[in-house]
Structure formats: structure tokens, C-alpha cells
Amino acid sequence: DQQVKQNSPSLSVQEGRISILNCDYTNSMFDYFLWYKKYPAEGPTFLISISSIKDKNEDGRFTVFLNKSAKHLSLHIVPSQPGDSAVYFCAASPILEYGNKLVFGAGTILRVKS
Amino acid sequence: NAGVTQTPKFRILKIGQSMTLQCTQDMNHNYMYWYRQDPGMGLKLIYYSVGAGITDKGEVPNGYNVSRSTTEDFPLRLELAAPSQTSVYFCASSEHEGRREKLFFGSGTQLSVL
């Protein structure tokens, strides 16, 4: 029972274009969402987050959009660069949970072609 | 600036063998976590610790044990290795308790049980 789903295992984008990575969740008790990026042979690193009280959060080339009614969030990377090629994990955090019990999606492999 | 260090990076075990995955962090974080990632799946929480001497089970604790005698170290013990424990293991830490706290991950241990 995957509560956080990243339905696209991979995505290929041309350098300079927009990359859009999608994430769907099923649990309405999630109220905080994070994106992590992972390079081969490295651990995930935090990229950007968003609270459910917002519908958009921007950090440089990275913007996360949240559609609570659709239980959907997306990560936009503009413009995409070859160094953005990595696995991107969506993670969700439920309210009223003790500790940091994030629920992760399976990840999307992004390839940015030069 | 080491961050979170995991050893070993790779290991092959025979069924029934035991081993300890080492994790140490130099950021003086109180909160530490062990995750596993199976192919096509998101990271799942095995155990976590909110400080020296305090540990608790995550989502998939069966077959594992942990201890936290110091702030820096959080080893994960496999007592009787089984093929189902073939996975990539990530240790992580965070500065504060909280669902919104970003995690700092180690580079992972790839374990195969044959």
C-alpha cells in the first residue's frame, strides 16, 4: 500500500527545458512534503519542501507546487541542467506523528541531455 | 566536513550470518535513523533514535537491532541474515525532532544476502 506514489520511473529532458516531476499521495493526513535528490553512490540530499498551508514554494531553479484537493505535488526545474540528472524522491510527513516518520515515494530518475 | 559516514559500502552475506552496519555523524545531531531501500520502492524506516540511550521501532524493524550509546554512533545489527534483507541501507540524522526537519543521509550500504 504505497501512500506516496511517483508513477514515472524515469524522465528524459533536454538541457535548458523544464523538468516536471510528479508525486501523488493518498493519505489526507499528510501536511508537509519534501523533495530529496540522490546521485549514484551517494545518499539523498534535501532539495526543497512545502507546507500544506501553501500551494507553491520556490528556491532558485526549483519550484514545488501543491494541489491539496488532487493530493498531488510536482517539482519543476527550470532551466534543467545536466548536473540535475539524479533520482528525485518525494516524501510526505503526517500530522500528529511523533518523530520524523517520513513516507517516501519510489523515486523518479531524471536524465538531462546536453 | 564528513557529515554522516556509513561503513561498509558493500557487503555480501551468507544466509544466517550476522553483521553490523556502522553509522557515525559529526554534526552533534540528536536524531538518527536507519532506512532501507528496495528496488522500485521508497525508503522505509527501520529504527530511529531521539538521543543516546533511546531507540524506537520504525515501519520495518523485524530482523534488526540497534543501539545508541553515544550521540555520534548508531549501529544497525542483523543477527540472522535472510535474503529478504538484501537491500540498500541508509543512515540519516537530523538536528531536531520534527516532521519538518530535513534529514542528512550517509552514502549507503549495499547488502546482498545469498
PDB file of C-alpha atoms in Angstrom:
ATOM      1  CA  ASP A   1       0.000   0.000   0.000  1.00  0.00           C
ATOM      2  CA  GLN A   2       2.068   2.900  -1.282  1.00  0.00           C
ATOM      3  CA  GLN A   3       0.816   6.106   0.271  1.00  0.00           C
ATOM      4  CA  VAL A   4       3.216   8.207  -1.792  1.00  0.00           C
ATOM      5  CA  LYS A   5       3.457   7.383  -5.464  1.00  0.00           C
ATOM      6  CA  GLN A   6       5.828   8.588  -8.121  1.00  0.00           C
ATOM      7  CA  ASN A   7       4.279   6.998 -11.161  1.00  0.00           C
ATOM      8  CA  SER A   8       7.006   7.913 -13.633  1.00  0.00           C
ATOM      9  CA  PRO A   9      10.088   5.757 -13.025  1.00  0.00           C
ATOM     10  CA  SER A  10      12.139   7.933 -15.365  1.00  0.00           C
ATOM     11  CA  LEU A  11      12.083  11.197 -17.271  1.00  0.00           C
ATOM     12  CA  SER A  12      14.363  12.487 -20.014  1.00  0.00           C
ATOM     13  CA  VAL A  13      14.617  16.213 -20.734  1.00  0.00           C
ATOM     14  CA  GLN A  14      16.747  18.377 -22.976  1.00  0.00           C
ATOM     15  CA  GLU A  15      19.136  20.795 -21.310  1.00  0.00           C
ATOM     16  CA  GLY A  16      17.544  24.226 -20.881  1.00  0.00           C
ATOM     17  CA  ARG A  17      13.994  22.908 -20.914  1.00  0.00           C
ATOM     18  CA  ILE A  18      11.644  22.428 -17.986  1.00  0.00           C
ATOM     19  CA  SER A  19      11.641  19.202 -15.963  1.00  0.00           C
ATOM     20  CA  ILE A  20       8.394  18.323 -14.181  1.00  0.00           C
ATOM     21  CA  LEU A  21       8.446  15.522 -11.652  1.00  0.00           C
ATOM     22  CA  ASN A  22       5.143  14.391 -10.208  1.00  0.00           C
ATOM     23  CA  CYS A  23       4.088  12.875  -6.913  1.00  0.00           C
ATOM     24  CA  ASP A  24       0.666  11.695  -5.712  1.00  0.00           C
ATOM     25  CA  TYR A  25      -0.351  10.823  -2.174  1.00  0.00           C
ATOM     26  CA  THR A  26      -3.334   9.031  -0.747  1.00  0.00           C
ATOM     27  CA  ASN A  27      -3.305   9.981   2.926  1.00  0.00           C
ATOM     28  CA  SER A  28      -5.116  13.238   3.658  1.00  0.00           C
ATOM     29  CA  MET A  29      -3.267  13.380   6.979  1.00  0.00           C
ATOM     30  CA  PHE A  30      -0.043  14.405   5.236  1.00  0.00           C
ATOM     31  CA  ASP A  31       0.626  18.090   5.749  1.00  0.00           C
ATOM     32  CA  TYR A  32       4.269  18.591   4.864  1.00  0.00           C
ATOM     33  CA  PHE A  33       6.161  17.471   1.797  1.00  0.00           C
ATOM     34  CA  LEU A  34       9.820  17.315   0.872  1.00  0.00           C
ATOM     35  CA  TRP A  35      11.875  16.531  -2.202  1.00  0.00           C
ATOM     36  CA  TYR A  36      15.250  14.831  -1.996  1.00  0.00           C
ATOM     37  CA  LYS A  37      17.792  14.379  -4.769  1.00  0.00           C
ATOM     38  CA  LYS A  38      20.140  11.397  -4.980  1.00  0.00           C
ATOM     39  CA  TYR A  39      23.233  10.920  -7.116  1.00  0.00           C
ATOM     40  CA  PRO A  40      24.676   7.421  -7.700  1.00  0.00           C
ATOM     41  CA  ALA A  41      26.729   6.074  -4.788  1.00  0.00           C
ATOM     42  CA  GLU A  42      25.595   8.961  -2.582  1.00  0.00           C
ATOM     43  CA  GLY A  43      22.845   9.388  -0.033  1.00  0.00           C
ATOM     44  CA  PRO A  44      19.770  11.528  -0.701  1.00  0.00           C
ATOM     45  CA  THR A  45      20.142  15.252  -0.069  1.00  0.00           C
ATOM     46  CA  PHE A  46      17.356  17.641   0.810  1.00  0.00           C
ATOM     47  CA  LEU A  47      16.206  19.841  -2.065  1.00  0.00           C
ATOM     48  CA  ILE A  48      13.025  21.744  -1.240  1.00  0.00           C
ATOM     49  CA  SER A  49       9.913  21.431   0.914  1.00  0.00           C
ATOM     50  CA  ILE A  50       6.383  22.769   1.166  1.00  0.00           C
ATOM     51  CA  SER A  51       3.786  23.016   3.892  1.00  0.00           C
ATOM     52  CA  SER A  52       0.140  22.256   3.199  1.00  0.00           C
ATOM     53  CA  ILE A  53      -0.773  25.844   4.033  1.00  0.00           C
ATOM     54  CA  LYS A  54       0.977  26.898   0.834  1.00  0.00           C
ATOM     55  CA  ASP A  55       0.454  25.931  -2.767  1.00  0.00           C
ATOM     56  CA  LYS A  56       3.852  26.957  -4.067  1.00  0.00           C
ATOM     57  CA  ASN A  57       7.414  27.233  -2.827  1.00  0.00           C
ATOM     58  CA  GLU A  58      10.310  28.452  -4.922  1.00  0.00           C
ATOM     59  CA  ASP A  59      14.059  28.169  -4.466  1.00  0.00           C
ATOM     60  CA  GLY A  60      16.123  29.313  -7.420  1.00  0.00           C
ATOM     61  CA  ARG A  61      15.530  26.973 -10.346  1.00  0.00           C
ATOM     62  CA  PHE A  62      13.368  24.664  -8.239  1.00  0.00           C
ATOM     63  CA  THR A  63       9.667  25.196  -7.557  1.00  0.00           C
ATOM     64  CA  VAL A  64       7.314  22.817  -5.809  1.00  0.00           C
ATOM     65  CA  PHE A  65       3.572  23.073  -6.382  1.00  0.00           C
ATOM     66  CA  LEU A  66       0.976  21.504  -4.110  1.00  0.00           C
ATOM     67  CA  ASN A  67      -2.623  20.742  -5.119  1.00  0.00           C
ATOM     68  CA  LYS A  68      -4.275  19.537  -1.925  1.00  0.00           C
ATOM     69  CA  SER A  69      -7.638  18.776  -3.485  1.00  0.00           C
ATOM     70  CA  ALA A  70      -5.977  16.463  -6.011  1.00  0.00           C
ATOM     71  CA  LYS A  71      -3.450  15.164  -3.453  1.00  0.00           C
ATOM     72  CA  HIS A  72      -0.756  15.953  -5.952  1.00  0.00           C
ATOM     73  CA  LEU A  73       2.526  17.770  -5.895  1.00  0.00           C
ATOM     74  CA  SER A  74       5.066  18.488  -8.561  1.00  0.00           C
ATOM     75  CA  LEU A  75       8.646  19.664  -8.736  1.00  0.00           C
ATOM     76  CA  HIS A  76       9.581  21.994 -11.567  1.00  0.00           C
ATOM     77  CA  ILE A  77      13.191  22.543 -12.561  1.00  0.00           C
ATOM     78  CA  VAL A  78      13.776  25.478 -14.889  1.00  0.00           C
ATOM     79  CA  PRO A  79      16.060  25.542 -16.761  1.00  0.00           C
ATOM     80  CA  SER A  80      17.220  21.942 -16.485  1.00  0.00           C
ATOM     81  CA  GLN A  81      20.957  21.324 -16.397  1.00  0.00           C
ATOM     82  CA  PRO A  82      22.970  18.129 -16.944  1.00  0.00           C
ATOM     83  CA  GLY A  83      24.012  18.261 -13.278  1.00  0.00           C
ATOM     84  CA  ASP A  84      20.339  17.836 -12.337  1.00  0.00           C
ATOM     85  CA  SER A  85      20.482  14.245 -13.603  1.00  0.00           C
ATOM     86  CA  ALA A  86      19.707  12.216 -10.490  1.00  0.00           C
ATOM     87  CA  VAL A  87      16.971  10.283  -8.726  1.00  0.00           C
ATOM     88  CA  TYR A  88      14.332  12.512  -7.141  1.00  0.00           C
ATOM     89  CA  PHE A  89      12.345  11.276  -4.147  1.00  0.00           C
ATOM     90  CA  CYS A  90       9.120  12.790  -2.930  1.00  0.00           C
ATOM     91  CA  ALA A  91       8.455  12.416   0.809  1.00  0.00           C
ATOM     92  CA  ALA A  92       5.410  13.199   2.931  1.00  0.00           C
ATOM     93  CA  SER A  93       5.026  13.790   6.644  1.00  0.00           C
ATOM     94  CA  PRO A  94       1.765  13.155   8.504  1.00  0.00           C
ATOM     95  CA  ILE A  95       0.330  15.382  11.205  1.00  0.00           C
ATOM     96  CA  LEU A  96       0.188  14.213  14.811  1.00  0.00           C
ATOM     97  CA  GLU A  97       3.030  11.777  14.328  1.00  0.00           C
ATOM     98  CA  TYR A  98       5.792  11.595  16.886  1.00  0.00           C
ATOM     99  CA  GLY A  99       9.247  11.781  15.406  1.00  0.00           C
ATOM    100  CA  ASN A 100      10.258  12.200  11.814  1.00  0.00           C
ATOM    101  CA  LYS A 101       8.398   9.333  10.162  1.00  0.00           C
ATOM    102  CA  LEU A 102       8.522  10.383   6.574  1.00  0.00           C
ATOM    103  CA  VAL A 103       6.870   8.295   3.867  1.00  0.00           C
ATOM    104  CA  PHE A 104       8.926   8.186   0.681  1.00  0.00           C
ATOM    105  CA  GLY A 105       7.964   7.573  -2.897  1.00  0.00           C
ATOM    106  CA  ALA A 106       9.960   5.149  -5.053  1.00  0.00           C
ATOM    107  CA  GLY A 107      11.768   7.913  -6.911  1.00  0.00           C
ATOM    108  CA  THR A 108      11.974   9.219 -10.465  1.00  0.00           C
ATOM    109  CA  ILE A 109      15.200   9.071 -12.456  1.00  0.00           C
ATOM    110  CA  LEU A 110      15.772  12.356 -14.271  1.00  0.00           C
ATOM    111  CA  ARG A 111      18.163  12.477 -17.209  1.00  0.00           C
ATOM    112  CA  VAL A 112      19.023  15.867 -18.623  1.00  0.00           C
ATOM    113  CA  LYS A 113      20.579  15.604 -22.062  1.00  0.00           C
ATOM    114  CA  SER A 114      23.060  18.184 -23.267  1.00  0.00           C
TER     115      SER A 114
ATOM    116  CA  ASN B   1      33.054  18.181   6.739  1.00  0.00           C
ATOM    117  CA  ALA B   2      32.217  14.447   6.952  1.00  0.00           C
ATOM    118  CA  GLY B   3      28.507  14.600   7.895  1.00  0.00           C
ATOM    119  CA  VAL B   4      27.073  11.071   8.117  1.00  0.00           C
ATOM    120  CA  THR B   5      29.511   8.233   7.449  1.00  0.00           C
ATOM    121  CA  GLN B   6      28.453   4.651   6.802  1.00  0.00           C
ATOM    122  CA  THR B   7      30.618   1.546   6.598  1.00  0.00           C
ATOM    123  CA  PRO B   8      30.940  -0.756   4.785  1.00  0.00           C
ATOM    124  CA  LYS B   9      29.784   0.446   1.368  1.00  0.00           C
ATOM    125  CA  PHE B  10      29.208  -3.081   0.069  1.00  0.00           C
ATOM    126  CA  ARG B  11      28.828  -6.464   1.741  1.00  0.00           C
ATOM    127  CA  ILE B  12      27.794  -9.955   0.737  1.00  0.00           C
ATOM    128  CA  LEU B  13      26.489 -12.218   3.484  1.00  0.00           C
ATOM    129  CA  LYS B  14      25.510 -15.838   3.539  1.00  0.00           C
ATOM    130  CA  ILE B  15      22.108 -16.788   4.934  1.00  0.00           C
ATOM    131  CA  GLY B  16      22.282 -16.986   8.708  1.00  0.00           C
ATOM    132  CA  GLN B  17      25.377 -14.839   9.107  1.00  0.00           C
ATOM    133  CA  SER B  18      25.324 -11.712  11.224  1.00  0.00           C
ATOM    134  CA  MET B  19      26.849  -8.293  10.751  1.00  0.00           C
ATOM    135  CA  THR B  20      26.761  -4.727  11.973  1.00  0.00           C
ATOM    136  CA  LEU B  21      26.330  -1.735   9.722  1.00  0.00           C
ATOM    137  CA  GLN B  22      28.173   1.205  11.175  1.00  0.00           C
ATOM    138  CA  CYS B  23      26.928   4.790  11.151  1.00  0.00           C
ATOM    139  CA  THR B  24      28.528   7.836  12.682  1.00  0.00           C
ATOM    140  CA  GLN B  25      27.775  11.541  12.401  1.00  0.00           C
ATOM    141  CA  ASP B  26      29.844  14.545  13.374  1.00  0.00           C
ATOM    142  CA  MET B  27      27.108  17.183  13.397  1.00  0.00           C
ATOM    143  CA  ASN B  28      26.076  16.604  17.024  1.00  0.00           C
ATOM    144  CA  HIS B  29      22.568  15.671  15.913  1.00  0.00           C
ATOM    145  CA  ASN B  30      20.341  14.048  18.494  1.00  0.00           C
ATOM    146  CA  TYR B  31      18.102  12.287  15.995  1.00  0.00           C
ATOM    147  CA  MET B  32      19.311   9.372  13.915  1.00  0.00           C
ATOM    148  CA  TYR B  33      17.544   6.945  11.599  1.00  0.00           C
ATOM    149  CA  TRP B  34      18.044   3.767   9.615  1.00  0.00           C
ATOM    150  CA  TYR B  35      16.241   3.318   6.309  1.00  0.00           C
ATOM    151  CA  ARG B  36      16.276   0.575   3.729  1.00  0.00           C
ATOM    152  CA  GLN B  37      15.524   0.953   0.057  1.00  0.00           C
ATOM    153  CA  ASP B  38      14.382  -1.990  -2.026  1.00  0.00           C
ATOM    154  CA  PRO B  39      14.292  -1.829  -5.846  1.00  0.00           C
ATOM    155  CA  GLY B  40      11.290   0.140  -7.082  1.00  0.00           C
ATOM    156  CA  MET B  41      10.283   1.117  -3.570  1.00  0.00           C
ATOM    157  CA  GLY B  42      10.652   4.170  -1.412  1.00  0.00           C
ATOM    158  CA  LEU B  43      12.852   4.344   1.637  1.00  0.00           C
ATOM    159  CA  LYS B  44      11.335   2.575   4.633  1.00  0.00           C
ATOM    160  CA  LEU B  45      12.209   3.404   8.232  1.00  0.00           C
ATOM    161  CA  ILE B  46      13.723   0.521  10.205  1.00  0.00           C
ATOM    162  CA  TYR B  47      14.649   2.127  13.534  1.00  0.00           C
ATOM    163  CA  TYR B  48      15.239   5.592  14.848  1.00  0.00           C
ATOM    164  CA  SER B  49      16.760   7.222  17.905  1.00  0.00           C
ATOM    165  CA  VAL B  50      15.978  10.514  19.585  1.00  0.00           C
ATOM    166  CA  GLY B  51      19.146  10.579  21.627  1.00  0.00           C
ATOM    167  CA  ALA B  52      21.776   8.447  23.313  1.00  0.00           C
ATOM    168  CA  GLY B  53      20.154   5.503  25.045  1.00  0.00           C
ATOM    169  CA  ILE B  54      16.758   5.948  23.360  1.00  0.00           C
ATOM    170  CA  THR B  55      15.662   3.965  20.314  1.00  0.00           C
ATOM    171  CA  ASP B  56      12.339   3.011  18.790  1.00  0.00           C
ATOM    172  CA  LYS B  57      10.977   0.864  16.000  1.00  0.00           C
ATOM    173  CA  GLY B  58      10.079   2.205  12.613  1.00  0.00           C
ATOM    174  CA  GLU B  59       7.970   0.646   9.900  1.00  0.00           C
ATOM    175  CA  VAL B  60      10.080  -2.480   9.178  1.00  0.00           C
ATOM    176  CA  PRO B  61      12.096  -3.419  12.334  1.00  0.00           C
ATOM    177  CA  ASN B  62      11.890  -7.221  12.165  1.00  0.00           C
ATOM    178  CA  GLY B  63      15.272  -8.904  11.817  1.00  0.00           C
ATOM    179  CA  TYR B  64      17.224  -5.869  13.016  1.00  0.00           C
ATOM    180  CA  ASN B  65      18.515  -4.422  16.247  1.00  0.00           C
ATOM    181  CA  VAL B  66      20.024  -1.070  17.112  1.00  0.00           C
ATOM    182  CA  SER B  67      21.797   0.621  19.971  1.00  0.00           C
ATOM    183  CA  ARG B  68      22.715   4.222  20.681  1.00  0.00           C
ATOM    184  CA  SER B  69      25.394   4.518  23.326  1.00  0.00           C
ATOM    185  CA  THR B  70      26.760   7.845  22.067  1.00  0.00           C
ATOM    186  CA  THR B  71      25.371  10.828  20.199  1.00  0.00           C
ATOM    187  CA  GLU B  72      27.672  10.118  17.273  1.00  0.00           C
ATOM    188  CA  ASP B  73      27.105   6.411  16.614  1.00  0.00           C
ATOM    189  CA  PHE B  74      24.024   4.436  15.641  1.00  0.00           C
ATOM    190  CA  PRO B  75      24.931   0.899  14.511  1.00  0.00           C
ATOM    191  CA  LEU B  76      22.405  -1.453  12.913  1.00  0.00           C
ATOM    192  CA  ARG B  77      22.725  -5.155  13.691  1.00  0.00           C
ATOM    193  CA  LEU B  78      21.499  -8.034  11.525  1.00  0.00           C
ATOM    194  CA  GLU B  79      21.533 -11.222  13.598  1.00  0.00           C
ATOM    195  CA  LEU B  80      20.439 -13.953  11.175  1.00  0.00           C
ATOM    196  CA  ALA B  81      20.697 -12.612   7.665  1.00  0.00           C
ATOM    197  CA  ALA B  82      17.929 -13.588   5.259  1.00  0.00           C
ATOM    198  CA  PRO B  83      17.583 -12.991   1.503  1.00  0.00           C
ATOM    199  CA  SER B  84      14.705 -10.586   2.254  1.00  0.00           C
ATOM    200  CA  GLN B  85      17.275  -8.288   3.862  1.00  0.00           C
ATOM    201  CA  THR B  86      19.047  -7.744   0.557  1.00  0.00           C
ATOM    202  CA  SER B  87      18.712  -4.004   0.166  1.00  0.00           C
ATOM    203  CA  VAL B  88      20.471  -0.664   0.259  1.00  0.00           C
ATOM    204  CA  TYR B  89      20.668   0.732   3.776  1.00  0.00           C
ATOM    205  CA  PHE B  90      20.856   4.426   4.562  1.00  0.00           C
ATOM    206  CA  CYS B  91      21.634   6.034   7.863  1.00  0.00           C
ATOM    207  CA  ALA B  92      20.454   9.595   8.443  1.00  0.00           C
ATOM    208  CA  SER B  93      20.457  12.247  11.125  1.00  0.00           C
ATOM    209  CA  SER B  94      18.609  15.449  11.907  1.00  0.00           C
ATOM    210  CA  GLU B  95      19.249  18.338  14.252  1.00  0.00           C
ATOM    211  CA  HIS B  96      15.813  18.471  15.821  1.00  0.00           C
ATOM    212  CA  GLU B  97      12.858  16.218  16.298  1.00  0.00           C
ATOM    213  CA  GLY B  98      10.135  17.116  13.963  1.00  0.00           C
ATOM    214  CA  ARG B  99       8.246  16.057  10.947  1.00  0.00           C
ATOM    215  CA  ARG B 100       9.512  19.038   9.018  1.00  0.00           C
ATOM    216  CA  GLU B 101      13.151  18.543   9.760  1.00  0.00           C
ATOM    217  CA  LYS B 102      15.334  17.765   6.814  1.00  0.00           C
ATOM    218  CA  LEU B 103      17.458  14.660   7.065  1.00  0.00           C
ATOM    219  CA  PHE B 104      21.160  14.309   6.332  1.00  0.00           C
ATOM    220  CA  PHE B 105      21.940  10.927   4.795  1.00  0.00           C
ATOM    221  CA  GLY B 106      25.020   8.783   4.566  1.00  0.00           C
ATOM    222  CA  SER B 107      26.090   7.331   1.218  1.00  0.00           C
ATOM    223  CA  GLY B 108      24.536   3.939   1.895  1.00  0.00           C
ATOM    224  CA  THR B 109      25.498   0.293   2.347  1.00  0.00           C
ATOM    225  CA  GLN B 110      24.582  -2.151  -0.401  1.00  0.00           C
ATOM    226  CA  LEU B 111      23.938  -5.532   1.227  1.00  0.00           C
ATOM    227  CA  SER B 112      23.341  -8.822  -0.560  1.00  0.00           C
ATOM    228  CA  VAL B 113      22.297 -11.948   1.324  1.00  0.00           C
ATOM    229  CA  LEU B 114      22.845 -15.129  -0.685  1.00  0.00           C
TER     230      LEU B 114
END
